[in-house]
Short mmCIF file of C-alpha atoms in Angstrom, two decimals:
data_model
loop_
_atom_site.label_atom_id
_atom_site.label_comp_id
_atom_site.label_asym_id
_atom_site.label_seq_id
_atom_site.Cartn_x
_atom_site.Cartn_y
_atom_site.Cartn_z
CA UNK A 199 0.00 0.00 0.00
CA UNK A 200 1.11 3.51 -0.79
CA UNK A 201 0.98 5.95 2.11
CA UNK A 202 1.23 9.77 2.03
CA UNK A 203 1.01 12.10 5.03
CA UNK A 204 -0.72 15.50 4.91
CA UNK A 205 -2.05 14.45 1.51
CA UNK A 206 -4.05 16.83 -0.71
CA UNK A 207 -7.53 15.49 -1.50
CA UNK A 208 -8.76 18.08 -3.99
CA UNK A 209 -7.09 16.33 -6.92
CA UNK A 210 -8.91 13.11 -6.01
CA UNK A 211 -12.37 14.67 -6.41
CA UNK A 212 -14.16 15.84 -9.55
CA UNK A 213 -14.98 19.13 -7.82
CA UNK A 214 -11.22 19.65 -7.28
CA UNK A 215 -12.03 21.01 -3.84
CA UNK A 216 -11.06 20.22 -0.25
CA UNK A 217 -8.10 20.35 2.09
CA UNK A 218 -5.61 17.59 2.97
CA UNK A 219 -6.08 14.32 4.83
CA UNK A 220 -3.83 13.53 7.76
CA UNK A 221 -2.94 10.31 5.96
CA UNK A 222 -3.78 8.91 2.54
CA UNK A 223 -3.49 5.19 1.78
CA UNK A 224 -3.95 3.76 -1.71
CA UNK A 225 -5.01 0.11 -1.72
CA UNK A 226 -4.77 -1.97 -4.90
CA UNK A 227 -6.09 -5.34 -3.63
CA UNK A 228 -9.11 -6.39 -1.58
CA UNK A 229 -6.77 -7.63 1.14
CA UNK A 230 -5.09 -4.23 1.36
CA UNK A 231 -8.48 -2.52 1.59
CA UNK A 232 -9.55 -4.80 4.44
CA UNK A 233 -6.22 -4.42 6.27
CA UNK A 234 -6.42 -0.63 6.09
CA UNK A 235 -10.02 -0.56 7.32
CA UNK A 236 -9.27 -2.94 10.18
CA UNK A 237 -6.25 -0.89 11.25
CA UNK A 238 -8.26 2.33 11.28
CA UNK A 239 -11.13 0.74 13.19
CA UNK A 240 -8.79 -0.87 15.73
CA UNK A 241 -7.11 2.46 16.48
CA UNK A 242 -10.32 4.49 16.42
CA UNK A 243 -9.03 6.60 13.53
CA UNK A 244 -11.69 8.34 11.41
CA UNK A 245 -11.82 6.75 7.94
CA UNK A 246 -12.80 8.31 4.62
CA UNK A 247 -13.28 6.01 1.63
CA UNK A 248 -12.47 7.43 -1.80
CA UNK A 249 -13.19 5.79 -5.13
CA UNK A 250 -13.45 8.02 -8.17
CA UNK A 251 -14.18 11.08 -6.02
CA UNK A 252 -17.14 12.04 -8.19
CA UNK A 253 -19.60 12.30 -5.33
CA UNK A 254 -17.53 13.98 -2.61
CA UNK A 255 -17.54 17.46 -1.11
CA UNK A 256 -14.58 17.76 1.26
CA UNK A 257 -14.14 20.60 3.75
CA UNK A 258 -11.53 23.24 3.00
CA UNK A 259 -9.93 22.18 6.29
CA UNK A 260 -9.52 18.66 4.94
CA UNK A 261 -10.00 15.39 6.80
CA UNK A 262 -8.48 14.64 10.19
CA UNK A 263 -7.97 10.91 9.78
CA UNK A 264 -7.11 8.25 7.24
CA UNK A 265 -8.35 8.62 3.68
CA UNK A 266 -8.41 5.25 1.93
CA UNK A 267 -8.32 5.40 -1.85
CA UNK A 268 -9.70 2.18 -3.31
CA UNK A 269 -7.77 1.49 -6.52
CA UNK A 270 -8.44 -2.22 -6.94
CA UNK A 271 -8.69 -3.83 -10.38
CA UNK A 272 -10.74 -6.69 -11.72
CA UNK A 273 -13.07 -7.19 -14.68
CA UNK A 274 -14.36 -10.75 -15.00
CA UNK A 275 -16.99 -11.59 -17.59
CA UNK A 276 -18.39 -15.12 -17.81
CA UNK A 277 -21.29 -15.44 -20.22
CA UNK A 278 -23.71 -12.77 -19.04
CA UNK A 279 -22.29 -12.66 -15.49
CA UNK A 280 -20.01 -9.72 -14.69
CA UNK A 281 -17.88 -9.11 -11.60
CA UNK A 282 -16.13 -5.77 -11.09
CA UNK A 283 -13.60 -4.82 -8.44
CA UNK A 284 -14.67 -1.74 -6.51
CA UNK A 285 -11.82 0.36 -7.92
CA UNK A 286 -12.64 -0.24 -11.59
CA UNK A 287 -13.48 2.94 -13.51
CA UNK A 288 -17.20 2.65 -14.13
CA UNK A 289 -17.43 4.27 -17.55
CA UNK A 290 -14.57 2.08 -18.83
CA UNK A 291 -16.37 -1.02 -17.56
CA UNK A 292 -19.55 0.03 -19.39
CA UNK A 293 -17.57 0.43 -22.62
CA UNK A 294 -16.10 -3.07 -22.25
CA UNK A 295 -19.53 -4.57 -21.62
CA UNK A 296 -20.93 -2.89 -24.72
CA UNK A 297 -17.96 -4.11 -26.76
CA UNK A 298 -18.77 -7.63 -25.50
CA UNK A 299 -22.29 -7.27 -26.92
CA UNK A 300 -24.16 -7.38 -23.61
CA UNK A 301 -27.05 -5.14 -22.57
CA UNK A 302 -28.19 -3.70 -19.27
CA UNK A 303 -25.82 -0.86 -18.35
CA UNK A 304 -25.22 0.87 -21.72
CA UNK A 305 -27.31 3.90 -20.75
CA UNK A 306 -25.10 4.37 -17.68
CA UNK A 307 -22.18 5.30 -19.93
CA UNK A 308 -20.16 8.39 -19.05
CA UNK A 309 -21.03 8.39 -15.35
CA UNK A 310 -17.81 9.27 -13.52
CA UNK A 311 -16.58 7.34 -10.52
CA UNK A 312 -15.78 3.79 -9.56
CA UNK A 313 -17.75 0.57 -9.80
CA UNK A 314 -17.82 0.16 -6.03
CA UNK A 315 -19.70 3.42 -5.61
CA UNK A 316 -22.54 2.50 -7.97
CA UNK A 317 -24.61 0.42 -5.53
CA UNK A 318 -24.22 2.91 -2.69
CA UNK A 319 -26.63 5.42 -4.17
CA UNK A 320 -28.15 3.10 -6.75
CA UNK A 321 -26.63 5.04 -9.63
CA UNK A 322 -29.03 5.66 -12.47
CA UNK A 323 -29.48 7.70 -15.63
CA UNK A 324 -31.39 7.68 -18.91
CA UNK A 325 -33.83 5.01 -17.81
CA UNK A 326 -31.41 2.54 -16.21
CA UNK A 327 -30.30 1.92 -12.62
CA UNK A 328 -27.62 -0.45 -11.40
CA UNK A 329 -30.21 -2.17 -9.20
CA UNK A 330 -31.88 -3.52 -12.36
CA UNK A 331 -28.92 -5.74 -13.25
CA UNK A 332 -26.96 -6.01 -10.01
CA UNK A 333 -27.16 -9.43 -8.36
CA UNK A 334 -24.68 -9.30 -5.46
CA UNK A 335 -22.30 -7.05 -3.58
CA UNK A 336 -19.21 -8.43 -1.86
CA UNK A 337 -18.37 -6.15 1.05
CA UNK A 338 -16.35 -5.96 4.24
CA UNK A 339 -18.70 -5.63 7.21
CA UNK A 340 -16.90 -3.42 9.72
CA UNK A 341 -19.36 -4.29 12.48
CA UNK A 342 -18.92 -8.05 12.07
CA UNK A 343 -15.26 -7.85 11.09
CA UNK A 344 -15.88 -10.18 8.16
CA UNK A 345 -16.42 -10.27 4.41
CA UNK A 346 -20.08 -10.74 3.48
CA UNK A 347 -22.10 -11.19 0.28
CA UNK A 348 -25.33 -9.22 0.01
CA UNK A 349 -28.00 -10.03 -2.54
CA UNK A 350 -29.72 -7.28 -4.50
CA UNK A 351 -32.76 -7.63 -2.24
CA UNK A 352 -30.57 -7.27 0.85
CA UNK A 353 -29.12 -4.04 -0.58
CA UNK A 354 -32.58 -2.41 -0.12
CA UNK A 355 -32.35 -0.30 -3.24
CA UNK A 356 -34.61 2.68 -3.86
CA UNK A 357 -34.26 5.95 -5.76
CA UNK A 358 -30.63 7.07 -5.24
CA UNK A 359 -30.52 5.12 -2.01
CA UNK A 360 -29.49 1.77 -0.57
CA UNK A 361 -28.59 -0.07 2.60
CA UNK A 362 -25.03 1.18 2.18
CA UNK A 363 -26.07 4.83 2.08
CA UNK A 364 -28.42 4.29 5.00
CA UNK A 365 -25.57 2.89 7.15
CA UNK A 366 -22.42 4.49 5.70
CA UNK A 367 -20.08 3.46 8.51
CA UNK A 368 -20.76 -0.26 8.24
CA UNK A 369 -19.89 -1.63 4.79
CA UNK A 370 -16.91 -1.25 2.47
CA UNK A 371 -17.79 -2.44 -1.02
CA UNK A 372 -15.13 -4.76 -2.48
CA UNK A 373 -16.79 -6.25 -5.59
CA UNK A 374 -20.02 -5.80 -7.50
CA UNK A 375 -21.73 -8.51 -9.55
CA UNK A 376 -24.21 -8.08 -12.39
CA UNK A 377 -26.36 -10.28 -14.62
CA UNK A 378 -26.51 -8.76 -18.10
CA UNK A 379 -28.53 -9.67 -21.21
CA UNK A 380 -27.44 -11.07 -24.53
CA UNK A 381 -29.90 -9.46 -26.93
CA UNK A 382 -27.94 -10.14 -30.10
CA UNK A 383 -26.03 -6.88 -29.97
CA UNK A 384 -29.09 -4.79 -29.13
CA UNK A 385 -29.65 -2.59 -26.11
CA UNK A 386 -32.13 -3.17 -23.34
CA UNK A 387 -35.54 -1.63 -24.14
CA UNK A 388 -35.15 2.16 -23.99
CA UNK A 389 -37.01 3.56 -20.99
CA UNK A 390 -36.10 7.24 -21.23
CA UNK A 391 -38.00 9.46 -23.66
CA UNK A 392 -35.07 11.79 -24.37
CA UNK A 393 -32.83 8.88 -25.35
CA UNK A 394 -35.50 7.35 -27.59
CA UNK A 395 -36.11 10.70 -29.31
CA UNK A 396 -32.40 11.22 -29.90
CA UNK A 397 -32.23 7.78 -31.53
CA UNK A 398 -35.38 8.30 -33.57
CA UNK A 399 -37.29 5.38 -32.04
CA UNK A 400 -40.19 4.85 -29.66
CA UNK A 401 -39.74 4.22 -25.96
CA UNK A 402 -39.54 0.50 -25.31
CA UNK A 403 -37.67 -0.27 -28.53
CA UNK A 404 -34.15 -1.65 -28.71
CA UNK A 405 -31.26 -0.21 -30.74
CA UNK A 406 -27.69 -1.38 -31.42
CA UNK A 407 -25.70 -1.26 -28.19
CA UNK A 408 -22.99 1.02 -29.53
CA UNK A 409 -25.60 3.51 -30.76
CA UNK A 410 -27.26 3.58 -27.35
CA UNK A 411 -23.96 4.18 -25.54
CA UNK A 412 -22.74 6.82 -27.99
CA UNK A 413 -26.07 8.67 -27.86
CA UNK A 414 -26.04 8.74 -24.08
CA UNK A 415 -22.46 10.05 -24.09
CA UNK A 416 -23.47 12.85 -26.48
CA UNK A 417 -26.49 13.75 -24.36
CA UNK A 418 -24.37 13.80 -21.20
CA UNK A 419 -21.60 15.83 -22.83
CA UNK A 420 -24.14 18.40 -23.95
CA UNK A 421 -25.06 18.85 -20.30
CA UNK A 422 -21.47 18.98 -19.05
CA UNK A 423 -21.85 15.53 -17.48
CA UNK A 424 -18.83 13.84 -19.08
CA UNK A 425 -15.50 14.65 -17.41
CA UNK A 426 -13.25 17.02 -19.36
CA UNK A 427 -10.34 18.73 -17.59
CA UNK A 428 -10.62 21.71 -19.97
CA UNK A 429 -14.34 22.24 -19.36
CA UNK A 430 -15.19 23.84 -16.01
CA UNK A 431 -18.81 22.76 -16.43
CA UNK A 432 -17.55 19.26 -15.65
CA UNK A 433 -15.74 20.33 -12.47
CA UNK A 434 -18.76 19.16 -10.54
CA UNK A 435 -20.45 16.13 -9.01
CA UNK A 436 -22.93 15.90 -11.86
CA UNK A 437 -26.44 16.24 -10.50
CA UNK A 438 -26.06 18.10 -7.22
CA UNK A 439 -29.63 17.54 -5.98
CA UNK A 440 -31.95 14.54 -6.13
CA UNK A 441 -35.36 14.83 -7.75
CA UNK A 442 -37.97 15.36 -5.01
CA UNK A 443 -40.54 12.61 -4.45
CA UNK A 444 -43.82 13.91 -3.04
CA UNK A 445 -46.96 12.40 -1.58
CA UNK A 446 -50.23 13.08 -3.38
CA UNK A 447 -51.13 15.74 -0.82
CA UNK A 448 -47.75 17.45 -1.02
CA UNK A 449 -47.82 17.36 -4.83
CA UNK A 450 -51.23 19.06 -4.83
CA UNK A 451 -49.89 21.83 -2.59
CA UNK A 452 -46.81 22.12 -4.79
CA UNK A 453 -48.92 22.39 -7.96
CA UNK A 454 -50.91 25.21 -6.40
CA UNK A 455 -47.66 27.05 -5.61
CA UNK A 456 -46.51 26.55 -9.19
CA UNK A 457 -49.71 28.06 -10.61
CA UNK A 458 -49.56 30.90 -8.15
CA UNK A 459 -46.04 31.75 -9.28
CA UNK A 460 -46.11 30.86 -12.98
CA UNK A 461 -49.77 31.23 -13.96
CA UNK A 462 -52.96 29.17 -13.93
CA UNK A 463 -51.98 26.97 -16.85
CA UNK A 464 -48.58 26.03 -15.44
CA UNK A 465 -47.95 22.34 -14.83
CA UNK A 466 -44.84 21.04 -13.03
CA UNK A 467 -43.03 17.93 -14.30
CA UNK A 468 -44.59 14.79 -12.83
CA UNK A 469 -43.43 11.17 -13.00
CA UNK A 470 -44.83 8.08 -11.24
CA UNK A 471 -42.78 7.15 -8.17
CA UNK A 472 -44.65 4.30 -6.56
CA UNK A 473 -48.09 4.11 -5.04
CA UNK A 474 -49.26 7.49 -3.80
CA UNK A 475 -46.06 9.30 -4.78
CA UNK A 476 -44.96 11.55 -7.62
CA UNK A 477 -41.44 12.59 -8.61
CA UNK A 478 -40.75 16.06 -9.96
CA UNK A 479 -37.66 17.63 -11.51
CA UNK A 480 -35.03 19.33 -9.37
CA UNK A 481 -33.56 20.98 -12.48
CA UNK A 482 -36.97 22.47 -13.35
CA UNK A 483 -37.43 23.75 -9.80
CA UNK A 484 -34.03 25.42 -9.81
CA UNK A 485 -34.61 27.07 -13.18
CA UNK A 486 -38.12 28.29 -12.35
CA UNK A 487 -36.91 29.66 -9.02
CA UNK A 488 -34.63 31.98 -10.98
CA UNK A 489 -31.35 30.09 -10.95
CA UNK A 490 -30.71 29.70 -14.65
CA UNK A 491 -27.72 28.16 -16.45
CA UNK A 492 -24.52 29.99 -15.59
CA UNK A 493 -26.04 31.64 -12.50
CA UNK A 494 -23.55 33.19 -10.10
CA UNK A 495 -20.82 35.79 -10.16
CA UNK A 496 -18.19 34.07 -8.04
CA UNK A 497 -15.83 31.13 -8.52
CA UNK A 498 -18.65 28.63 -7.89
CA UNK A 499 -21.58 28.82 -10.31
CA UNK A 500 -24.36 26.80 -11.83
CA UNK A 501 -23.19 25.00 -14.96
CA UNK A 502 -23.71 26.86 -18.23
CA UNK A 503 -25.04 23.58 -19.66
CA UNK A 504 -27.33 22.21 -16.95
CA UNK A 505 -29.05 23.83 -13.97
CA UNK A 506 -28.69 20.72 -11.81
CA UNK A 507 -24.88 20.89 -11.72
CA UNK A 508 -23.00 23.25 -9.40
CA UNK A 509 -19.47 23.85 -10.62
CA UNK A 510 -16.02 25.04 -9.64
CA UNK A 511 -14.92 27.59 -12.23
CA UNK A 512 -11.28 27.02 -11.29
CA UNK A 513 -10.59 29.04 -8.17
CA UNK A 514 -13.50 28.07 -5.93
CA UNK A 515 -13.31 26.79 -2.37
CA UNK A 516 -15.68 24.36 -0.73
CA UNK A 517 -17.17 27.27 1.20
CA UNK A 518 -17.89 29.03 -2.11
CA UNK A 519 -19.68 25.93 -3.41
CA UNK A 520 -21.74 25.50 -0.26
CA UNK A 521 -22.75 29.15 -0.27
CA UNK A 522 -24.14 28.72 -3.78
CA UNK A 523 -25.87 25.46 -2.86
CA UNK A 524 -27.51 27.07 0.17
CA UNK A 525 -28.69 29.99 -1.95
CA UNK A 526 -30.31 27.60 -4.42
CA UNK A 527 -31.95 25.52 -1.66
CA UNK A 528 -33.35 28.63 0.02
CA UNK A 529 -34.60 30.04 -3.29
CA UNK A 530 -36.42 26.85 -4.28
CA UNK A 531 -37.91 26.52 -0.80
CA UNK A 532 -39.16 30.10 -0.92
CA UNK A 533 -40.59 29.74 -4.44
CA UNK A 534 -42.18 26.29 -4.23
CA UNK A 535 -42.06 25.05 -0.64
CA UNK A 536 -39.79 22.13 -1.51
CA UNK A 537 -36.45 21.48 0.18
CA UNK A 538 -33.85 20.10 -2.20
CA UNK A 539 -31.57 17.33 -0.90
CA UNK A 540 -27.93 17.21 -1.97
CA UNK A 541 -26.79 14.06 -3.76
CA UNK A 542 -23.00 14.29 -3.10
CA UNK A 543 -21.61 13.12 0.25
CA UNK A 544 -20.30 15.91 2.47
CA UNK A 545 -17.11 15.43 4.52
CA UNK A 546 -16.52 17.82 7.42
CA UNK A 547 -19.24 20.20 6.21
CA UNK A 548 -23.02 20.32 6.03
CA UNK A 549 -25.35 21.98 3.59
#
């Protein structure tokens, strides 16, 4: 294992923000990951797990403890069964799966971060979620002091949530297993209207896998959601807020607020979200509350390509980012009575 003291963390996050960790360890095998976790737990040292750093907001003061960077490797494909080490780069794994002619995760192309992070918040985009194809997660259970295998059902997946996110101090993901589909080189049925439109087909149809992946990458790039060191719109965590899910009663109150603010004919976005619940769009809320693309005058601003991404324009601090996030949350709450919830994990700070 590689060890660095007083180690900068900003370069390990897609925001490029945050102060140093007291100690940074880079683990390249499952055994090294487990050894580092056990050592930290035995000594009572605070532990921060880092994969691709695409969902982290670290305090400007840094992290007083051990930061463990999981850089394990492993891509094993047997028929339609896939096993990925936690440290595998997710978007590279998606490309390899598509090249192998297997369907199920092609619309998750371009999502930054590591494979081990995908089950934690049930990563999803363009009509697919990892929970649809994931079968098992191999993890180190810090409470039991043992390696365990959790089935998809035991992961308790829901929208951008899981057992791992609900109990973040307990599990360290080591490997993730998926069951994919051999559809003769075709994608899974397209579930997202924007993707289907871009491909010139109806929702529910299949298209060649490579076309699905390439189309999703183009759509994401157009929104600043594909990492590019030269593009400050990608110095972000992607979607900063989750889409609110409301009860029928709350959605009725929300709709009344929308019409009061935007006019009698105004209708907010609405998507089914389980019995008695409706999901609406965080990006729409932000825009209609007055925070348009490019909003802000400081070093942290809303992306010029997508209102749901908060970005570092190059010289921002974590405090700058949080000030912008709080302004957006307060503005949406004041306009529509809905409190937005941040998607990235905060370390040493709160929104």
